[in-house]
GROMACS .gro file of N, CA and C in nm:
model
  426
    1UNK      N    1   0.084  -0.118   0.000
    1UNK     CA    2   0.000   0.000   0.000
    1UNK      C    3   0.088   0.124   0.000
    2UNK      N    4   0.054   0.219  -0.080
    2UNK     CA    5   0.127   0.345  -0.086
    2UNK      C    6   0.098   0.426   0.039
    3UNK      N    7   0.203   0.455   0.117
    3UNK     CA    8   0.185   0.529   0.242
    3UNK      C    9   0.167   0.678   0.218
    4UNK      N   10   0.199   0.723   0.098
    4UNK     CA   11   0.179   0.864   0.066
    4UNK      C   12   0.032   0.883   0.029
    5UNK      N   13  -0.040   0.947   0.117
    5UNK     CA   14  -0.182   0.968   0.094
    5UNK      C   15  -0.209   1.113   0.060
    6UNK      N   16  -0.308   1.133  -0.020
    6UNK     CA   17  -0.354   1.270  -0.038
    6UNK      C   18  -0.414   1.316   0.094
    7UNK      N   19  -0.394   1.441   0.127
    7UNK     CA   20  -0.448   1.494   0.252
    7UNK      C   21  -0.598   1.471   0.260
    8UNK      N   22  -0.665   1.480   0.149
    8UNK     CA   23  -0.810   1.463   0.147
    8UNK      C   24  -0.851   1.320   0.179
    9UNK      N   25  -0.758   1.224   0.169
    9UNK     CA   26  -0.791   1.086   0.198
    9UNK      C   27  -0.768   1.050   0.344
   10UNK      N   28  -0.711   1.140   0.420
   10UNK     CA   29  -0.693   1.113   0.562
   10UNK      C   30  -0.829   1.116   0.630
   11UNK      N   31  -0.846   1.037   0.736
   11UNK     CA   32  -0.975   1.039   0.804
   11UNK      C   33  -0.996   1.174   0.872
   12UNK      N   34  -1.119   1.219   0.878
   12UNK     CA   35  -1.145   1.346   0.945
   12UNK      C   36  -1.101   1.339   1.091
   13UNK      N   37  -1.018   1.432   1.132
   13UNK     CA   38  -0.973   1.443   1.270
   13UNK      C   39  -1.035   1.568   1.330
   14UNK      N   40  -1.075   1.560   1.455
   14UNK     CA   41  -1.134   1.675   1.522
   14UNK      C   42  -1.033   1.789   1.524
   15UNK      N   43  -1.075   1.907   1.480
   15UNK     CA   44  -0.986   2.022   1.472
   15UNK      C   45  -0.970   2.096   1.604
   16UNK      N   46  -1.048   2.058   1.705
   16UNK     CA   47  -1.031   2.119   1.837
   16UNK      C   48  -0.908   2.054   1.900
   17UNK      N   49  -0.798   2.130   1.914
   17UNK     CA   50  -0.672   2.073   1.961
   17UNK      C   51  -0.679   2.022   2.104
   18UNK      N   52  -0.778   2.065   2.181
   18UNK     CA   53  -0.790   2.016   2.318
   18UNK      C   54  -0.867   1.884   2.325
   19UNK      N   55  -0.921   1.838   2.213
   19UNK     CA   56  -1.002   1.716   2.210
   19UNK      C   57  -0.912   1.592   2.219
   20UNK      N   58  -0.951   1.500   2.304
   20UNK     CA   59  -0.877   1.373   2.316
   20UNK      C   60  -0.967   1.254   2.287
   21UNK      N   61  -1.087   1.280   2.237
   21UNK     CA   62  -1.183   1.173   2.210
   21UNK      C   63  -1.140   1.093   2.088
   22UNK      N   64  -1.174   0.967   2.088
   22UNK     CA   65  -1.140   0.881   1.976
   22UNK      C   66  -1.262   0.856   1.887
   23UNK      N   67  -1.359   0.945   1.893
   23UNK     CA   68  -1.481   0.928   1.815
   23UNK      C   69  -1.461   0.983   1.674
   24UNK      N   70  -1.536   0.929   1.578
   24UNK     CA   71  -1.524   0.981   1.442
   24UNK      C   72  -1.569   1.126   1.434
   25UNK      N   73  -1.507   1.201   1.348
   25UNK     CA   74  -1.540   1.343   1.334
   25UNK      C   75  -1.631   1.364   1.214
   26UNK      N   76  -1.717   1.465   1.227
   26UNK     CA   77  -1.806   1.503   1.117
   26UNK      C   78  -1.748   1.625   1.047
   27UNK      N   79  -1.762   1.628   0.917
   27UNK     CA   80  -1.702   1.735   0.837
   27UNK      C   81  -1.791   1.859   0.839
   28UNK      N   82  -1.727   1.974   0.847
   28UNK     CA   83  -1.798   2.103   0.845
   28UNK      C   84  -1.875   2.115   0.715
   29UNK      N   85  -2.003   2.146   0.726
   29UNK     CA   86  -2.085   2.156   0.605
   29UNK      C   87  -2.054   2.283   0.525
   30UNK      N   88  -1.988   2.379   0.590
   30UNK     CA   89  -1.954   2.504   0.522
   30UNK      C   90  -1.835   2.490   0.430
   31UNK      N   91  -1.719   2.454   0.486
   31UNK     CA   92  -1.597   2.449   0.405
   31UNK      C   93  -1.565   2.309   0.353
   32UNK      N   94  -1.616   2.207   0.419
   32UNK     CA   95  -1.594   2.067   0.384
   32UNK      C   96  -1.447   2.026   0.394
   33UNK      N   97  -1.368   2.100   0.473
   33UNK     CA   98  -1.226   2.070   0.492
   33UNK      C   99  -1.189   2.054   0.638
   34UNK      N  100  -1.276   2.091   0.729
   34UNK     CA  101  -1.250   2.088   0.872
   34UNK      C  102  -1.354   1.997   0.936
   35UNK      N  103  -1.314   1.926   1.043
   35UNK     CA  104  -1.406   1.832   1.107
   35UNK      C  105  -1.404   1.848   1.258
   36UNK      N  106  -1.514   1.808   1.320
   36UNK     CA  107  -1.528   1.811   1.466
   36UNK      C  108  -1.598   1.684   1.510
   37UNK      N  109  -1.561   1.634   1.629
   37UNK     CA  110  -1.623   1.510   1.675
   37UNK      C  111  -1.759   1.534   1.740
   38UNK      N  112  -1.783   1.655   1.791
   38UNK     CA  113  -1.915   1.686   1.847
   38UNK      C  114  -1.935   1.837   1.853
   39UNK      N  115  -2.054   1.877   1.896
   39UNK     CA  116  -2.090   2.020   1.899
   39UNK      C  117  -2.002   2.099   1.997
   40UNK      N  118  -1.962   2.036   2.108
   40UNK     CA  119  -1.877   2.106   2.206
   40UNK      C  120  -1.742   2.143   2.144
   41UNK      N  121  -1.681   2.049   2.074
   41UNK     CA  122  -1.552   2.074   2.010
   41UNK      C  123  -1.566   2.182   1.903
   42UNK      N  124  -1.675   2.176   1.828
   42UNK     CA  125  -1.697   2.277   1.724
   42UNK      C  126  -1.712   2.415   1.787
   43UNK      N  127  -1.789   2.425   1.894
   43UNK     CA  128  -1.809   2.554   1.961
   43UNK      C  129  -1.678   2.609   2.014
   44UNK      N  130  -1.596   2.522   2.078
   44UNK     CA  131  -1.466   2.567   2.131
   44UNK      C  132  -1.377   2.619   2.018
   45UNK      N  133  -1.373   2.546   1.907
   45UNK     CA  134  -1.286   2.586   1.797
   45UNK      C  135  -1.341   2.708   1.724
   46UNK      N  136  -1.471   2.717   1.711
   46UNK     CA  137  -1.532   2.830   1.640
   46UNK      C  138  -1.514   2.960   1.717
   47UNK      N  139  -1.494   2.950   1.847
   47UNK     CA  140  -1.478   3.071   1.930
   47UNK      C  141  -1.338   3.081   1.988
   48UNK      N  142  -1.244   2.999   1.941
   48UNK     CA  143  -1.108   2.995   1.997
   48UNK      C  144  -1.018   3.104   1.941
   49UNK      N  145  -0.887   3.080   1.954
   49UNK     CA  146  -0.787   3.179   1.911
   49UNK      C  147  -0.794   3.208   1.762
   50UNK      N  148  -0.810   3.105   1.683
   50UNK     CA  149  -0.827   3.122   1.538
   50UNK      C  150  -0.966   3.071   1.504
   51UNK      N  151  -1.067   3.151   1.527
   51UNK     CA  152  -1.205   3.103   1.515
   51UNK      C  153  -1.241   3.061   1.372
   52UNK      N  154  -1.273   2.931   1.359
   52UNK     CA  155  -1.310   2.877   1.228
   52UNK      C  156  -1.431   2.952   1.172
   53UNK      N  157  -1.516   2.998   1.260
   53UNK     CA  158  -1.637   3.069   1.219
   53UNK      C  159  -1.604   3.186   1.125
   54UNK      N  160  -1.493   3.254   1.153
   54UNK     CA  161  -1.454   3.370   1.071
   54UNK      C  162  -1.389   3.330   0.939
   55UNK      N  163  -1.332   3.209   0.933
   55UNK     CA  164  -1.253   3.169   0.817
   55UNK      C  165  -1.318   3.062   0.730
   56UNK      N  166  -1.432   3.009   0.773
   56UNK     CA  167  -1.495   2.896   0.705
   56UNK      C  168  -1.518   2.922   0.556
   57UNK      N  169  -1.583   3.033   0.523
   57UNK     CA  170  -1.613   3.064   0.382
   57UNK      C  171  -1.486   3.088   0.302
   58UNK      N  172  -1.388   3.151   0.366
   58UNK     CA  173  -1.261   3.179   0.298
   58UNK      C  174  -1.187   3.049   0.268
   59UNK      N  175  -1.187   2.957   0.366
   59UNK     CA  176  -1.121   2.827   0.347
   59UNK      C  177  -1.182   2.755   0.227
   60UNK      N  178  -1.315   2.754   0.223
   60UNK     CA  179  -1.382   2.685   0.111
   60UNK      C  180  -1.348   2.751  -0.022
   61UNK      N  181  -1.356   2.884  -0.027
   61UNK     CA  182  -1.329   2.955  -0.153
   61UNK      C  183  -1.186   2.930  -0.201
   62UNK      N  184  -1.089   2.940  -0.109
   62UNK     CA  185  -0.949   2.920  -0.147
   62UNK      C  186  -0.924   2.775  -0.188
   63UNK      N  187  -0.978   2.681  -0.111
   63UNK     CA  188  -0.957   2.540  -0.142
   63UNK      C  189  -1.022   2.504  -0.275
   64UNK      N  190  -1.143   2.554  -0.299
   64UNK     CA  191  -1.208   2.528  -0.428
   64UNK      C  192  -1.129   2.588  -0.543
   65UNK      N  193  -1.082   2.712  -0.525
   65UNK     CA  194  -1.006   2.780  -0.630
   65UNK      C  195  -0.875   2.707  -0.659
   66UNK      N  196  -0.814   2.650  -0.554
   66UNK     CA  197  -0.687   2.580  -0.571
   66UNK      C  198  -0.707   2.435  -0.615
   67UNK      N  199  -0.832   2.390  -0.621
   67UNK     CA  200  -0.860   2.253  -0.660
   67UNK      C  201  -0.834   2.152  -0.550
   68UNK      N  202  -0.829   2.199  -0.425
   68UNK     CA  203  -0.806   2.109  -0.312
   68UNK      C  204  -0.937   2.038  -0.281
   69UNK      N  205  -0.937   1.903  -0.289
   69UNK     CA  206  -1.064   1.831  -0.273
   69UNK      C  207  -1.116   1.833  -0.130
   70UNK      N  208  -1.247   1.818  -0.120
   70UNK     CA  209  -1.308   1.802   0.012
   70UNK      C  210  -1.271   1.663   0.063
   71UNK      N  211  -1.301   1.638   0.191
   71UNK     CA  212  -1.270   1.506   0.247
   71UNK      C  213  -1.339   1.396   0.166
   72UNK      N  214  -1.268   1.286   0.149
   72UNK     CA  215  -1.325   1.169   0.084
   72UNK      C  216  -1.316   1.053   0.181
   73UNK      N  217  -1.375   0.942   0.145
   73UNK     CA  218  -1.369   0.824   0.232
   73UNK      C  219  -1.225   0.773   0.231
   74UNK      N  220  -1.162   0.760   0.349
   74UNK     CA  221  -1.022   0.720   0.353
   74UNK      C  222  -1.002   0.574   0.312
   75UNK      N  223  -0.890   0.549   0.244
   75UNK     CA  224  -0.854   0.412   0.206
   75UNK      C  225  -0.767   0.348   0.313
   76UNK      N  226  -0.705   0.430   0.395
   76UNK     CA  227  -0.613   0.383   0.498
   76UNK      C  228  -0.634   0.471   0.619
   77UNK      N  229  -0.646   0.413   0.736
   77UNK     CA  230  -0.672   0.490   0.857
   77UNK      C  231  -0.549   0.493   0.947
   78UNK      N  232  -0.464   0.594   0.934
   78UNK     CA  233  -0.347   0.603   1.021
   78UNK      C  234  -0.389   0.639   1.163
   79UNK      N  235  -0.323   0.582   1.258
   79UNK     CA  236  -0.352   0.611   1.399
   79UNK      C  237  -0.241   0.700   1.453
   80UNK      N  238  -0.278   0.795   1.533
   80UNK     CA  239  -0.182   0.883   1.598
   80UNK      C  240  -0.202   0.865   1.747
   81UNK      N  241  -0.101   0.809   1.814
   81UNK     CA  242  -0.118   0.785   1.957
   81UNK      C  243  -0.125   0.917   2.034
   82UNK      N  244  -0.176   0.909   2.155
   82UNK     CA  245  -0.200   1.029   2.236
   82UNK      C  246  -0.071   1.107   2.261
   83UNK      N  247   0.041   1.036   2.286
   83UNK     CA  248   0.168   1.105   2.312
   83UNK      C  249   0.216   1.182   2.189
   84UNK      N  250   0.206   1.122   2.073
   84UNK     CA  251   0.249   1.189   1.950
   84UNK      C  252   0.161   1.311   1.924
   85UNK      N  253   0.031   1.294   1.945
   85UNK     CA  254  -0.061   1.406   1.924
   85UNK      C  255  -0.030   1.521   2.020
   86UNK      N  256  -0.002   1.488   2.147
   86UNK     CA  257   0.029   1.590   2.247
   86UNK      C  258   0.159   1.663   2.211
   87UNK      N  259   0.260   1.587   2.163
   87UNK     CA  260   0.386   1.650   2.125
   87UNK      C  261   0.366   1.747   2.009
   88UNK      N  262   0.286   1.708   1.912
   88UNK     CA  263   0.257   1.796   1.799
   88UNK      C  264   0.184   1.921   1.847
   89UNK      N  265   0.082   1.901   1.933
   89UNK     CA  266   0.006   2.015   1.985
   89UNK      C  267   0.095   2.110   2.064
   90UNK      N  268   0.184   2.053   2.148
   90UNK     CA  269   0.274   2.136   2.228
   90UNK      C  270   0.368   2.216   2.138
   91UNK      N  271   0.420   2.152   2.035
   91UNK     CA  272   0.511   2.221   1.943
   91UNK      C  273   0.438   2.332   1.868
   92UNK      N  274   0.317   2.304   1.825
   92UNK     CA  275   0.239   2.405   1.754
   92UNK      C  276   0.206   2.520   1.848
   93UNK      N  277   0.166   2.488   1.971
   93UNK     CA  278   0.132   2.592   2.068
   93UNK      C  279   0.253   2.679   2.099
   94UNK      N  280   0.368   2.617   2.123
   94UNK     CA  281   0.489   2.692   2.155
   94UNK      C  282   0.529   2.780   2.036
   95UNK      N  283   0.523   2.725   1.917
   95UNK     CA  284   0.557   2.803   1.798
   95UNK      C  285   0.462   2.921   1.782
   96UNK      N  286   0.334   2.899   1.809
   96UNK     CA  287   0.236   3.007   1.796
   96UNK      C  288   0.262   3.117   1.898
   97UNK      N  289   0.292   3.077   2.022
   97UNK     CA  290   0.320   3.176   2.127
   97UNK      C  291   0.446   3.255   2.092
   98UNK      N  292   0.551   3.186   2.050
   98UNK     CA  293   0.676   3.255   2.014
   98UNK      C  294   0.654   3.350   1.897
   99UNK      N  295   0.580   3.305   1.797
   99UNK     CA  296   0.552   3.390   1.682
   99UNK      C  297   0.471   3.513   1.723
  100UNK      N  298   0.370   3.492   1.808
  100UNK     CA  299   0.287   3.603   1.855
  100UNK      C  300   0.372   3.703   1.932
  101UNK      N  301   0.455   3.654   2.025
  101UNK     CA  302   0.540   3.744   2.104
  101UNK      C  303   0.636   3.823   2.015
  102UNK      N  304   0.693   3.756   1.916
  102UNK     CA  305   0.786   3.824   1.825
  102UNK      C  306   0.714   3.934   1.748
  103UNK      N  307   0.596   3.902   1.696
  103UNK     CA  308   0.520   4.002   1.621
  103UNK      C  309   0.477   4.118   1.709
  104UNK      N  310   0.443   4.087   1.834
  104UNK     CA  311   0.403   4.194   1.927
  104UNK      C  312   0.520   4.290   1.950
  105UNK      N  313   0.640   4.235   1.967
  105UNK     CA  314   0.756   4.321   1.994
  105UNK      C  315   0.801   4.395   1.868
  106UNK      N  316   0.769   4.344   1.752
  106UNK     CA  317   0.803   4.413   1.627
  106UNK      C  318   0.707   4.526   1.597
  107UNK      N  319   0.591   4.523   1.656
  107UNK     CA  320   0.490   4.626   1.632
  107UNK      C  321   0.529   4.753   1.706
  108UNK      N  322   0.551   4.860   1.632
  108UNK     CA  323   0.594   4.987   1.692
  108UNK      C  324   0.494   5.040   1.793
  109UNK      N  325   0.366   5.019   1.768
  109UNK     CA  326   0.264   5.068   1.862
  109UNK      C  327   0.277   4.999   1.997
  110UNK      N  328   0.299   4.867   1.994
  110UNK     CA  329   0.313   4.792   2.119
  110UNK      C  330   0.440   4.837   2.191
  111UNK      N  331   0.550   4.849   2.116
  111UNK     CA  332   0.676   4.892   2.175
  111UNK      C  333   0.661   5.030   2.240
  112UNK      N  334   0.587   5.120   2.176
  112UNK     CA  335   0.565   5.255   2.231
  112UNK      C  336   0.487   5.246   2.362
  113UNK      N  337   0.384   5.162   2.367
  113UNK     CA  338   0.306   5.147   2.490
  113UNK      C  339   0.395   5.094   2.602
  114UNK      N  340   0.478   4.994   2.571
  114UNK     CA  341   0.568   4.937   2.673
  114UNK      C  342   0.665   5.043   2.722
  115UNK      N  343   0.726   5.117   2.629
  115UNK     CA  344   0.821   5.222   2.669
  115UNK      C  345   0.753   5.333   2.747
  116UNK      N  346   0.633   5.375   2.704
  116UNK     CA  347   0.559   5.478   2.776
  116UNK      C  348   0.523   5.431   2.917
  117UNK      N  349   0.486   5.304   2.929
  117UNK     CA  350   0.451   5.249   3.060
  117UNK      C  351   0.573   5.248   3.151
  118UNK      N  352   0.687   5.206   3.098
  118UNK     CA  353   0.810   5.206   3.178
  118UNK      C  354   0.846   5.348   3.220
  119UNK      N  355   0.836   5.444   3.128
  119UNK     CA  356   0.867   5.584   3.160
  119UNK      C  357   0.770   5.636   3.265
  120UNK      N  358   0.643   5.601   3.251
  120UNK     CA  359   0.542   5.644   3.348
  120UNK      C  360   0.570   5.587   3.486
  121UNK      N  361   0.611   5.462   3.492
  121UNK     CA  362   0.645   5.401   3.622
  121UNK      C  363   0.766   5.469   3.684
  122UNK      N  364   0.865   5.502   3.602
  122UNK     CA  365   0.983   5.571   3.653
  122UNK      C  366   0.945   5.707   3.709
  123UNK      N  367   0.861   5.782   3.637
  123UNK     CA  368   0.816   5.913   3.687
  123UNK      C  369   0.736   5.898   3.816
  124UNK      N  370   0.652   5.796   3.821
  124UNK     CA  371   0.571   5.773   3.940
  124UNK      C  372   0.660   5.743   4.061
  125UNK      N  373   0.761   5.659   4.042
  125UNK     CA  374   0.853   5.628   4.152
  125UNK      C  375   0.928   5.753   4.198
  126UNK      N  376   0.971   5.836   4.103
  126UNK     CA  377   1.042   5.959   4.136
  126UNK      C  378   0.951   6.053   4.217
  127UNK      N  379   0.827   6.070   4.174
  127UNK     CA  380   0.733   6.154   4.247
  127UNK      C  381   0.706   6.099   4.387
  128UNK      N  382   0.694   5.968   4.396
  128UNK     CA  383   0.670   5.905   4.526
  128UNK      C  384   0.789   5.931   4.619
  129UNK      N  385   0.908   5.919   4.567
  129UNK     CA  386   1.029   5.944   4.647
  129UNK      C  387   1.034   6.090   4.692
  130UNK      N  388   1.002   6.183   4.601
  130UNK     CA  389   1.002   6.326   4.636
  130UNK      C  390   0.898   6.355   4.744
  131UNK      N  391   0.781   6.296   4.734
  131UNK     CA  392   0.676   6.317   4.835
  131UNK      C  393   0.721   6.263   4.971
  132UNK      N  394   0.787   6.150   4.971
  132UNK     CA  395   0.837   6.094   5.097
  132UNK      C  396   0.939   6.189   5.160
  133UNK      N  397   1.027   6.244   5.077
  133UNK     CA  398   1.128   6.337   5.128
  133UNK      C  399   1.062   6.462   5.187
  134UNK      N  400   0.962   6.516   5.117
  134UNK     CA  401   0.890   6.634   5.168
  134UNK      C  402   0.821   6.600   5.299
  135UNK      N  403   0.759   6.485   5.307
  135UNK     CA  404   0.690   6.442   5.428
  135UNK      C  405   0.789   6.429   5.544
  136UNK      N  406   0.903   6.368   5.517
  136UNK     CA  407   1.005   6.351   5.622
  136UNK      C  408   1.060   6.486   5.668
  137UNK      N  409   1.077   6.581   5.576
  137UNK     CA  410   1.124   6.715   5.613
  137UNK      C  411   1.024   6.784   5.705
  138UNK      N  412   0.895   6.768   5.675
  138UNK     CA  413   0.791   6.829   5.759
  138UNK      C  414   0.795   6.772   5.900
  139UNK      N  415   0.816   6.641   5.909
  139UNK     CA  416   0.821   6.577   6.041
  139UNK      C  417   0.941   6.629   6.119
  140UNK      N  418   1.055   6.642   6.053
  140UNK     CA  419   1.178   6.688   6.119
  140UNK      C  420   1.161   6.833   6.165
  141UNK      N  421   1.098   6.916   6.085
  141UNK     CA  422   1.081   7.058   6.119
  141UNK      C  423   0.980   7.078   6.232
  142UNK      N  424   0.891   6.990   6.251
  142UNK     CA  425   0.790   7.006   6.357
  142UNK      C  426   0.848   6.972   6.487
   0.00000   0.00000   0.00000
Protein backbone atom coordinates (compact mmCIF):
# COMPACT_ATOMS: atom_id res chain seq x y z
CA UNK A 1 0.00 0.00 0.00
CA UNK A 2 1.27 3.45 -0.86
CA UNK A 3 1.85 5.29 2.42
CA UNK A 4 1.79 8.64 0.66
CA UNK A 5 -1.82 9.68 0.94
CA UNK A 6 -3.54 12.70 -0.38
CA UNK A 7 -4.48 14.94 2.52
CA UNK A 8 -8.10 14.63 1.47
CA UNK A 9 -7.91 10.86 1.98
CA UNK A 10 -6.93 11.13 5.62
CA UNK A 11 -9.75 10.39 8.04
CA UNK A 12 -11.45 13.46 9.45
CA UNK A 13 -9.73 14.43 12.70
CA UNK A 14 -11.34 16.75 15.22
CA UNK A 15 -9.86 20.22 14.72
CA UNK A 16 -10.31 21.19 18.37
CA UNK A 17 -6.72 20.73 19.61
CA UNK A 18 -7.90 20.16 23.18
CA UNK A 19 -10.02 17.16 22.10
CA UNK A 20 -8.77 13.73 23.16
CA UNK A 21 -11.83 11.73 22.10
CA UNK A 22 -11.40 8.81 19.76
CA UNK A 23 -14.81 9.28 18.15
CA UNK A 24 -15.24 9.81 14.42
CA UNK A 25 -15.40 13.43 13.34
CA UNK A 26 -18.06 15.03 11.17
CA UNK A 27 -17.02 17.35 8.37
CA UNK A 28 -17.98 21.03 8.45
CA UNK A 29 -20.85 21.56 6.05
CA UNK A 30 -19.54 25.04 5.22
CA UNK A 31 -15.97 24.49 4.05
CA UNK A 32 -15.94 20.67 3.84
CA UNK A 33 -12.26 20.70 4.92
CA UNK A 34 -12.50 20.88 8.72
CA UNK A 35 -14.06 18.32 11.07
CA UNK A 36 -15.28 18.11 14.66
CA UNK A 37 -16.23 15.10 16.75
CA UNK A 38 -19.15 16.86 18.47
CA UNK A 39 -20.90 20.20 18.99
CA UNK A 40 -18.77 21.06 22.06
CA UNK A 41 -15.52 20.74 20.10
CA UNK A 42 -16.97 22.77 17.24
CA UNK A 43 -18.09 25.54 19.61
CA UNK A 44 -14.66 25.67 21.31
CA UNK A 45 -12.86 25.86 17.97
CA UNK A 46 -15.32 28.30 16.40
CA UNK A 47 -14.78 30.71 19.30
CA UNK A 48 -11.08 29.95 19.97
CA UNK A 49 -7.87 31.79 19.11
CA UNK A 50 -8.27 31.22 15.38
CA UNK A 51 -12.05 31.03 15.15
CA UNK A 52 -13.10 28.77 12.28
CA UNK A 53 -16.37 30.69 12.19
CA UNK A 54 -14.54 33.70 10.71
CA UNK A 55 -12.53 31.69 8.17
CA UNK A 56 -14.95 28.96 7.05
CA UNK A 57 -16.13 30.64 3.82
CA UNK A 58 -12.61 31.79 2.98
CA UNK A 59 -11.21 28.27 3.47
CA UNK A 60 -13.82 26.85 1.11
CA UNK A 61 -13.29 29.55 -1.53
CA UNK A 62 -9.49 29.20 -1.47
CA UNK A 63 -9.57 25.40 -1.42
CA UNK A 64 -12.08 25.28 -4.28
CA UNK A 65 -10.06 27.80 -6.30
CA UNK A 66 -6.87 25.80 -5.71
CA UNK A 67 -8.60 22.53 -6.60
CA UNK A 68 -8.06 21.09 -3.12
CA UNK A 69 -10.64 18.31 -2.73
CA UNK A 70 -13.08 18.02 0.12
CA UNK A 71 -12.70 15.06 2.47
CA UNK A 72 -13.25 11.69 0.84
CA UNK A 73 -13.69 8.24 2.32
CA UNK A 74 -10.22 7.20 3.53
CA UNK A 75 -8.54 4.12 2.06
CA UNK A 76 -6.13 3.83 4.98
CA UNK A 77 -6.72 4.90 8.57
CA UNK A 78 -3.47 6.03 10.21
CA UNK A 79 -3.52 6.11 13.99
CA UNK A 80 -1.82 8.83 15.98
CA UNK A 81 -1.18 7.85 19.57
CA UNK A 82 -2.00 10.29 22.36
CA UNK A 83 1.68 11.05 23.12
CA UNK A 84 2.49 11.89 19.50
CA UNK A 85 -0.61 14.06 19.24
CA UNK A 86 0.29 15.90 22.47
CA UNK A 87 3.86 16.50 21.25
CA UNK A 88 2.57 17.96 17.99
CA UNK A 89 0.06 20.15 19.85
CA UNK A 90 2.74 21.36 22.28
CA UNK A 91 5.11 22.21 19.43
CA UNK A 92 2.39 24.05 17.54
CA UNK A 93 1.32 25.92 20.68
CA UNK A 94 4.89 26.92 21.55
CA UNK A 95 5.57 28.03 17.98
CA UNK A 96 2.36 30.07 17.96
CA UNK A 97 3.20 31.76 21.27
CA UNK A 98 6.76 32.55 20.14
CA UNK A 99 5.52 33.90 16.82
CA UNK A 100 2.87 36.03 18.55
CA UNK A 101 5.40 37.44 21.04
CA UNK A 102 7.86 38.24 18.25
CA UNK A 103 5.20 40.02 16.21
CA UNK A 104 4.03 41.94 19.27
CA UNK A 105 7.56 43.21 19.94
CA UNK A 106 8.03 44.13 16.27
CA UNK A 107 4.90 46.26 16.32
CA UNK A 108 5.94 49.87 16.92
CA UNK A 109 2.64 50.68 18.62
CA UNK A 110 3.13 47.92 21.19
CA UNK A 111 6.76 48.92 21.75
CA UNK A 112 5.65 52.55 22.31
CA UNK A 113 3.06 51.47 24.90
CA UNK A 114 5.68 49.37 26.73
CA UNK A 115 8.21 52.22 26.69
CA UNK A 116 5.59 54.78 27.76
CA UNK A 117 4.51 52.49 30.60
CA UNK A 118 8.10 52.06 31.78
CA UNK A 119 8.67 55.84 31.60
CA UNK A 120 5.42 56.44 33.48
CA UNK A 121 6.45 54.01 36.22
CA UNK A 122 9.83 55.71 36.53
CA UNK A 123 8.16 59.13 36.87
CA UNK A 124 5.71 57.73 39.40
CA UNK A 125 8.53 56.28 41.52
CA UNK A 126 10.42 59.59 41.36
CA UNK A 127 7.33 61.54 42.47
CA UNK A 128 6.70 59.05 45.26
CA UNK A 129 10.29 59.44 46.47
CA UNK A 130 10.02 63.26 46.36
CA UNK A 131 6.76 63.17 48.35
CA UNK A 132 8.37 60.94 50.97
CA UNK A 133 11.28 63.37 51.28
CA UNK A 134 8.90 66.34 51.68
CA UNK A 135 6.90 64.42 54.28
CA UNK A 136 10.05 63.51 56.22
CA UNK A 137 11.24 67.15 56.13
CA UNK A 138 7.91 68.29 57.59
CA UNK A 139 8.21 65.77 60.41
CA UNK A 140 11.78 66.88 61.19
CA UNK A 141 10.81 70.58 61.19
CA UNK A 142 7.90 70.06 63.57
